[in-house]
mmCIF file of C-alpha atoms in Angstrom:
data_model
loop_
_atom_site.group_PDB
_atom_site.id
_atom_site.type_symbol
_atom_site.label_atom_id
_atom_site.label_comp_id
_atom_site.label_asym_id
_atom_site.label_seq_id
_atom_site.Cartn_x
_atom_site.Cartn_y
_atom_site.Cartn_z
ATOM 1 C CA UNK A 211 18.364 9.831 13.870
ATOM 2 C CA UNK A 212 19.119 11.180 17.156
ATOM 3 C CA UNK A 213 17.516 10.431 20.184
ATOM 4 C CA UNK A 214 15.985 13.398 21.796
ATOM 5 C CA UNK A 215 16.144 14.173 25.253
ATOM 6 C CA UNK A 216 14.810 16.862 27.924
ATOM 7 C CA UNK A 217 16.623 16.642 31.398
ATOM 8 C CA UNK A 218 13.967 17.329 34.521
ATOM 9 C CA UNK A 219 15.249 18.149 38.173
ATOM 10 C CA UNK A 220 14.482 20.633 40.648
ATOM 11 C CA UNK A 221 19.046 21.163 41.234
ATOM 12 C CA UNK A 222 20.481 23.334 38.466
ATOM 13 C CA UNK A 223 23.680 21.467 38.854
ATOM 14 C CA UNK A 224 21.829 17.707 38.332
ATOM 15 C CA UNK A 225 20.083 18.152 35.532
ATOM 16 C CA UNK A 226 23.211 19.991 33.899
ATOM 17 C CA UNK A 227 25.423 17.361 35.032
ATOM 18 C CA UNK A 228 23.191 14.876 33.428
ATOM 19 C CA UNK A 229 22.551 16.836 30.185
ATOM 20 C CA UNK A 230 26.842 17.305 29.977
ATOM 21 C CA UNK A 231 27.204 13.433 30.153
ATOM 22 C CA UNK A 232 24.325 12.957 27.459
ATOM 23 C CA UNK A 233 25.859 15.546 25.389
ATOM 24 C CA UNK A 234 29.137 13.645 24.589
ATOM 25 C CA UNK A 235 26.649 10.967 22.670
ATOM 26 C CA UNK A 236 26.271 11.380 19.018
ATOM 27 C CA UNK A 237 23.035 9.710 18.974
ATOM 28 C CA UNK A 238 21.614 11.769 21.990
ATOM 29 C CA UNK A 239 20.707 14.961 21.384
ATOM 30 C CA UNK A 240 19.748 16.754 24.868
ATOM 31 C CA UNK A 241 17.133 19.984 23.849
ATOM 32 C CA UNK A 242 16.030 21.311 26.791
ATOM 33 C CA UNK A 243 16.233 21.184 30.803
ATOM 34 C CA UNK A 244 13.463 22.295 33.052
ATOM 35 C CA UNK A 245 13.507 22.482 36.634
ATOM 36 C CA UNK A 246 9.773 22.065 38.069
ATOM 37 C CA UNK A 247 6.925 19.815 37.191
ATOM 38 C CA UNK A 248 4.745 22.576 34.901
ATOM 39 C CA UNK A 249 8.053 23.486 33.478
ATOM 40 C CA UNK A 250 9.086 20.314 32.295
ATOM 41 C CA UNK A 251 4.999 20.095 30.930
ATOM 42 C CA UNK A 252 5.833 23.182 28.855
ATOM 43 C CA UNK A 253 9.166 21.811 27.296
ATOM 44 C CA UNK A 254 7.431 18.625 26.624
ATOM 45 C CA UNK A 255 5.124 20.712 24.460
ATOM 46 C CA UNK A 256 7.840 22.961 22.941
ATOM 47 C CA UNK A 257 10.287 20.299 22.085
ATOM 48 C CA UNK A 258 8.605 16.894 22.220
ATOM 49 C CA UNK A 259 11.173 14.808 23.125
ATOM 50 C CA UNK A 260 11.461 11.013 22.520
ATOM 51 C CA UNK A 261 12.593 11.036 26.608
ATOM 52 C CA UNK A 262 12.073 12.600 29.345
ATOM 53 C CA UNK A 263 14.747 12.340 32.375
ATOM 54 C CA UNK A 264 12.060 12.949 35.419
ATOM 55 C CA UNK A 265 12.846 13.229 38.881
ATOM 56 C CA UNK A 266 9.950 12.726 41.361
ATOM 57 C CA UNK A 267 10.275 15.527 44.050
ATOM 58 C CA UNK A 268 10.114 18.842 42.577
ATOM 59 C CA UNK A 269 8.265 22.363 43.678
ATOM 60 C CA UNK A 270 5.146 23.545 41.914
ATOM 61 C CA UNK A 271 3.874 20.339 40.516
ATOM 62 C CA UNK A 272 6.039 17.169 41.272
ATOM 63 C CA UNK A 273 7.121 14.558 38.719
ATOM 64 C CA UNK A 274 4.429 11.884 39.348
ATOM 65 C CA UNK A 275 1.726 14.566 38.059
ATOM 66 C CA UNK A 276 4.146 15.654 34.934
ATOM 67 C CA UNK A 277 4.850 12.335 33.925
ATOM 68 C CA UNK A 278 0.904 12.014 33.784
ATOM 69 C CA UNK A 279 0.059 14.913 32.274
ATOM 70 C CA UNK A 280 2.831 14.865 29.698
ATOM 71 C CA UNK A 281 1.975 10.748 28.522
ATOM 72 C CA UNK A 282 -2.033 11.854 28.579
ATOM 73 C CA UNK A 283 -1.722 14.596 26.762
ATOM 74 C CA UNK A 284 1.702 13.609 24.142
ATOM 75 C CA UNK A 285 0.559 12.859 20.433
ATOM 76 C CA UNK A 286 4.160 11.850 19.931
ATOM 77 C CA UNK A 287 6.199 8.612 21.386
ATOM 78 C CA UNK A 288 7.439 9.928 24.415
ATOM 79 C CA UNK A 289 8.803 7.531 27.038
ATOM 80 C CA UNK A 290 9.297 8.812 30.612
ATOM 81 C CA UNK A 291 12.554 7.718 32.918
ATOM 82 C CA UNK A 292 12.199 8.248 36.167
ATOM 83 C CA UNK A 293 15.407 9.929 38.333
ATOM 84 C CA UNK A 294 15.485 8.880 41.706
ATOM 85 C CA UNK A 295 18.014 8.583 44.304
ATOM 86 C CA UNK A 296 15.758 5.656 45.791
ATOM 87 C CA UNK A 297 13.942 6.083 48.973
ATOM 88 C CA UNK A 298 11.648 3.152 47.995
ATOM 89 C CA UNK A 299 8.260 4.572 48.774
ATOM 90 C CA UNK A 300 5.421 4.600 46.686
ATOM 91 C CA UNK A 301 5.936 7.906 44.186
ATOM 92 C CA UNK A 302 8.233 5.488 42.218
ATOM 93 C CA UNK A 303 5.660 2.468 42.004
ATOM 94 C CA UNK A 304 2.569 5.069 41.160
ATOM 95 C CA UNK A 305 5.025 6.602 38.512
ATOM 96 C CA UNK A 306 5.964 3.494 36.574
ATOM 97 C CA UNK A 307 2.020 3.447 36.904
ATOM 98 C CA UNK A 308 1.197 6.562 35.329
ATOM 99 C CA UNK A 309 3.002 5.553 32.499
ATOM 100 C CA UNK A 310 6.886 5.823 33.167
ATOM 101 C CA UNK A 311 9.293 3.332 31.381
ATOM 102 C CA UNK A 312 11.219 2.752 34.455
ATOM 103 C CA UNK A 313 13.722 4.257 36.835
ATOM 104 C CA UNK A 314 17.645 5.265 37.789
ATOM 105 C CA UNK A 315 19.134 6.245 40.428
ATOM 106 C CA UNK A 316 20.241 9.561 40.198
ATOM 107 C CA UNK A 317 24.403 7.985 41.126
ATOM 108 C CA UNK A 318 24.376 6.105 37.787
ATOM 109 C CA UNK A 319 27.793 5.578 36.146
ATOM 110 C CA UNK A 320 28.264 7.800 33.314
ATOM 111 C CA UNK A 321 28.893 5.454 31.248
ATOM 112 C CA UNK A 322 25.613 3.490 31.660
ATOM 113 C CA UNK A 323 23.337 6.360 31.792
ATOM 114 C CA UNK A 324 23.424 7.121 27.903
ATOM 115 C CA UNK A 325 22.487 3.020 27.640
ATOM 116 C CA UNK A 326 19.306 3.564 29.652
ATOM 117 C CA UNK A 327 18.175 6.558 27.295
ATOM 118 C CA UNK A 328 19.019 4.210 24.206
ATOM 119 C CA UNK A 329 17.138 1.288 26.194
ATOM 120 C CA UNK A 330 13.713 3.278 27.413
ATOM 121 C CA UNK A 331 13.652 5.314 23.860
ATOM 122 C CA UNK A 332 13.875 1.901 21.914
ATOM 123 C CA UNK A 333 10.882 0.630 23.842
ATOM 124 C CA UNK A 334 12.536 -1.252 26.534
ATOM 125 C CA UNK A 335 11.565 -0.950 30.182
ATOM 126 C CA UNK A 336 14.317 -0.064 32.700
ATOM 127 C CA UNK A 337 13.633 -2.000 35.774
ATOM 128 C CA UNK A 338 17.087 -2.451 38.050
ATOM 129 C CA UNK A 339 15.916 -5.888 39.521
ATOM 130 C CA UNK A 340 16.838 -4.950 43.055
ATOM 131 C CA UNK A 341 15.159 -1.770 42.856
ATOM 132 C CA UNK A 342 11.953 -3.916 41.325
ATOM 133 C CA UNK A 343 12.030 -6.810 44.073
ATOM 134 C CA UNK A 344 12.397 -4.382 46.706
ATOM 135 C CA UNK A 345 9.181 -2.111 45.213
ATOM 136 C CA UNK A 346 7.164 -4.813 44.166
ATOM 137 C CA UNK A 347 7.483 -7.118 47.069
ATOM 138 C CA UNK A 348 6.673 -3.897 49.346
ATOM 139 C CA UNK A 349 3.325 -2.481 47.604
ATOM 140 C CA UNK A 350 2.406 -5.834 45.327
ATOM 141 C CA UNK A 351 1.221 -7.779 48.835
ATOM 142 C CA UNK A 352 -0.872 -5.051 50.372
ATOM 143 C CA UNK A 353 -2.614 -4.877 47.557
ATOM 144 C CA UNK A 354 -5.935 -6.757 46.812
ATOM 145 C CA UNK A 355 -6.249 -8.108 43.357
ATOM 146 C CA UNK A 356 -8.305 -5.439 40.831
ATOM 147 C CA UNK A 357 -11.352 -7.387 39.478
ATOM 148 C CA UNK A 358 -11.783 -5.655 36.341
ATOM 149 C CA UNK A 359 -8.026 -5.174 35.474
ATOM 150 C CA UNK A 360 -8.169 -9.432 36.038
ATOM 151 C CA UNK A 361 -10.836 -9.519 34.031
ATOM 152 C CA UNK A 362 -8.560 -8.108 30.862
ATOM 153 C CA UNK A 363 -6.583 -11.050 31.479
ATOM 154 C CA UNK A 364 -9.205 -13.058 29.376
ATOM 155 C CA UNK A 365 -7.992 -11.110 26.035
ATOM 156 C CA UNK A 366 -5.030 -12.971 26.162
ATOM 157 C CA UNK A 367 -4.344 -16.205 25.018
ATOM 158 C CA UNK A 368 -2.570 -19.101 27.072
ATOM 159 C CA UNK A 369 0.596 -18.373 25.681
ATOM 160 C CA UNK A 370 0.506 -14.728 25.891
ATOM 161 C CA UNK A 371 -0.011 -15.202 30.021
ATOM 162 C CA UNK A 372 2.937 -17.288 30.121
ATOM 163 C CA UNK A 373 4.292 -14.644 28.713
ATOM 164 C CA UNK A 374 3.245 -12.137 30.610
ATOM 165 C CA UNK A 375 3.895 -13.731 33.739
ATOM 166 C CA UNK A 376 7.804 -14.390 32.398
ATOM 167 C CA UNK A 377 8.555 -11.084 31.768
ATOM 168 C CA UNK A 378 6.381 -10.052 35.400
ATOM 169 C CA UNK A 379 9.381 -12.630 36.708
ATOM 170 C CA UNK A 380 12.214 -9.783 35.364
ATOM 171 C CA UNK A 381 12.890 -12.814 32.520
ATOM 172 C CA UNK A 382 14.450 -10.886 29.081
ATOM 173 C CA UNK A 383 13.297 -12.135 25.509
ATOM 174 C CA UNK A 384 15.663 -14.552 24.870
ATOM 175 C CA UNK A 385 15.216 -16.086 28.540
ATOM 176 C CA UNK A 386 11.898 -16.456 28.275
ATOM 177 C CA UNK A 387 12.686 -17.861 24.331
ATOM 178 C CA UNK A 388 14.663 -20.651 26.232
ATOM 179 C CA UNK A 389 12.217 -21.443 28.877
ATOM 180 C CA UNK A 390 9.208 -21.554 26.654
ATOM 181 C CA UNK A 391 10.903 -23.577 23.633
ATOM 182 C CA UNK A 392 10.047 -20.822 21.018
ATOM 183 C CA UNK A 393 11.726 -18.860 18.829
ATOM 184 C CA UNK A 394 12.971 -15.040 19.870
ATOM 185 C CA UNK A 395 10.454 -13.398 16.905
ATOM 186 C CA UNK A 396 8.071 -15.328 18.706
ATOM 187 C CA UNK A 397 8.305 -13.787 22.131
ATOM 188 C CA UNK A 398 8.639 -10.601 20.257
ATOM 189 C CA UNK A 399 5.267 -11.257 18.891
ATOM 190 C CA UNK A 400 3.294 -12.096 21.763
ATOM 191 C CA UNK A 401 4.843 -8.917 23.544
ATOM 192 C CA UNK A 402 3.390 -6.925 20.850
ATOM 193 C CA UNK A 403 0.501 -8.512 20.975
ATOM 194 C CA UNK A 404 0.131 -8.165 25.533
ATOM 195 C CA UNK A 405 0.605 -5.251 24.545
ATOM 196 C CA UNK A 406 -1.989 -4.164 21.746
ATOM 197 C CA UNK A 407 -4.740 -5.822 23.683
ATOM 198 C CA UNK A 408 -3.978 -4.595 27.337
ATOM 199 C CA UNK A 409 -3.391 -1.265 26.047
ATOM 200 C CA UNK A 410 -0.300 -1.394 27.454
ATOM 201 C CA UNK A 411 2.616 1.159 27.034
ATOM 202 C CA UNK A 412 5.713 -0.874 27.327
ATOM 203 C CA UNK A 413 7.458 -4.234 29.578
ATOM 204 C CA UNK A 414 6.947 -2.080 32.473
ATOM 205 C CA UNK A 415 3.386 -2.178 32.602
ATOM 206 C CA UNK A 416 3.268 -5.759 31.659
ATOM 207 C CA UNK A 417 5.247 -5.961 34.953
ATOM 208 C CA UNK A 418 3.015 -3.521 37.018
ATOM 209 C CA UNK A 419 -0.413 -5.180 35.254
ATOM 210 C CA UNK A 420 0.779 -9.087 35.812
ATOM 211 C CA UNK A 421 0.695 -8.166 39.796
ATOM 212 C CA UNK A 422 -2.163 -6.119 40.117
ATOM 213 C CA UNK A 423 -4.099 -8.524 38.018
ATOM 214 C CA UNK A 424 -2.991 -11.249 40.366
ATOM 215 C CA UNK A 425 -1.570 -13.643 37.453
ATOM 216 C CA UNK A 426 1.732 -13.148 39.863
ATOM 217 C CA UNK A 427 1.299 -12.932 43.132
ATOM 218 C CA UNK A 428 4.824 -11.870 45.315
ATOM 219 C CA UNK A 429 6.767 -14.588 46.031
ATOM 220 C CA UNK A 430 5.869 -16.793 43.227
ATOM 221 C CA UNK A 431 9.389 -16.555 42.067
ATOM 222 C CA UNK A 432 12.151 -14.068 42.401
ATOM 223 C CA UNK A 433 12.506 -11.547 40.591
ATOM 224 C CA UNK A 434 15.963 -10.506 38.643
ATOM 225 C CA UNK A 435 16.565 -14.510 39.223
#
């Protein structure tokens, strides 16, 4: 099956570059573009998409508030990629918050950007580690650890936090396979599981929960290493 897309930007000749370069894909199927926040709310509805390209700064509602309104609302799998041409300020930290399964910049090769569809639509989190250092190191250490979201930690077992904390390091499945001496289906188990219990959407959230729960705190190793 195809992987359905809806293109969101506020430049006519953005989104339809991006939808063109999606459109060469067999396995991408691009439905619908929309050029403002309620817009892209509307097509969300229409088409229900398995992802949405989102960019942040937009007129009538921006793309923080779609991408929240869209995953609240959605009684589908959607998954939410974030189009930025990265000014590292907060909008793109509170949107991988409200739910968004990463970020690109909006200069992406061509040939990568049908990848990061395939990657965010297959449940993967899209986090560019320089983009993530430089985001997380800014807003993770003026932040004060959130009692109650530490609190959640205690559904989890031992394992599961080391877990956690690997992938909150930018570590992939196999890495963190290696480094905890246990088999690849059994990472892939305890992600399911971090996620089940924390109510979690996808990595990105493990990432975004792991700091604000203050199981990592910045500097506790790089990330991307």
């Amino acid at each position: 099956m195809s992987i359905r897309v809806l293109v969101v930007d506020d430049q006519a000749l953005v989104r339809g570059g991006f939808a063109m370069i999606l459109r060469v894909h067999d396995d991408i199927e691009v439905l619908a573009e929309a050029g403002t926040g309620l817009e892209a709310i509307e097509a969300a509805r229409r088409h229900r998409p398995d992802v949405i390209l989102m960019d942040i700064r937009m007129p009538d509602m921006d793309g923080l508030e779609a991408t929240s309104r869209i995953l609240t609302e959605s009684d589908w799998d959607v998954r939410v990629l974030i189009l930025t041409t990265f000014d590292p300020d907060e909008y793109v930290y509170r949107a991988l918050r409200a739910g968004a399964s990463g970020f690109v910049l909006k200069d992406i090769p061509a040939d990568q950007l049908a990848g990061a569809v395939r990657t965010v639509a297959d449940g993967g989190a899209l986090l560019a580690p320089v983009i993530t250092r430089r985001l997380v190191t800014r807003f993770a250490e003026h932040r004060t650890v959130n009692a109650a979201t530490a609190r959640r930690l205690e559904r989890l077992t031992d394992r599961e936090r080391e877990v956690m904390a690997a992938i909150a390091r930018g570590s992939s499945n196999p890495e963190i396979a290696k480094e905890l001496h246990i088999g690849a289906a059994t990472v892939k188990s305890h992600v399911s599981g971090i996620l089940a219990k924390l109510g979690l959407r996808d990595r990105t959230q493990i990432v975004i929960f792991a700091y604000e729960s203050g199981l990592i705190e910045v500097g506790d190793h790089d990330i991307g290493h």
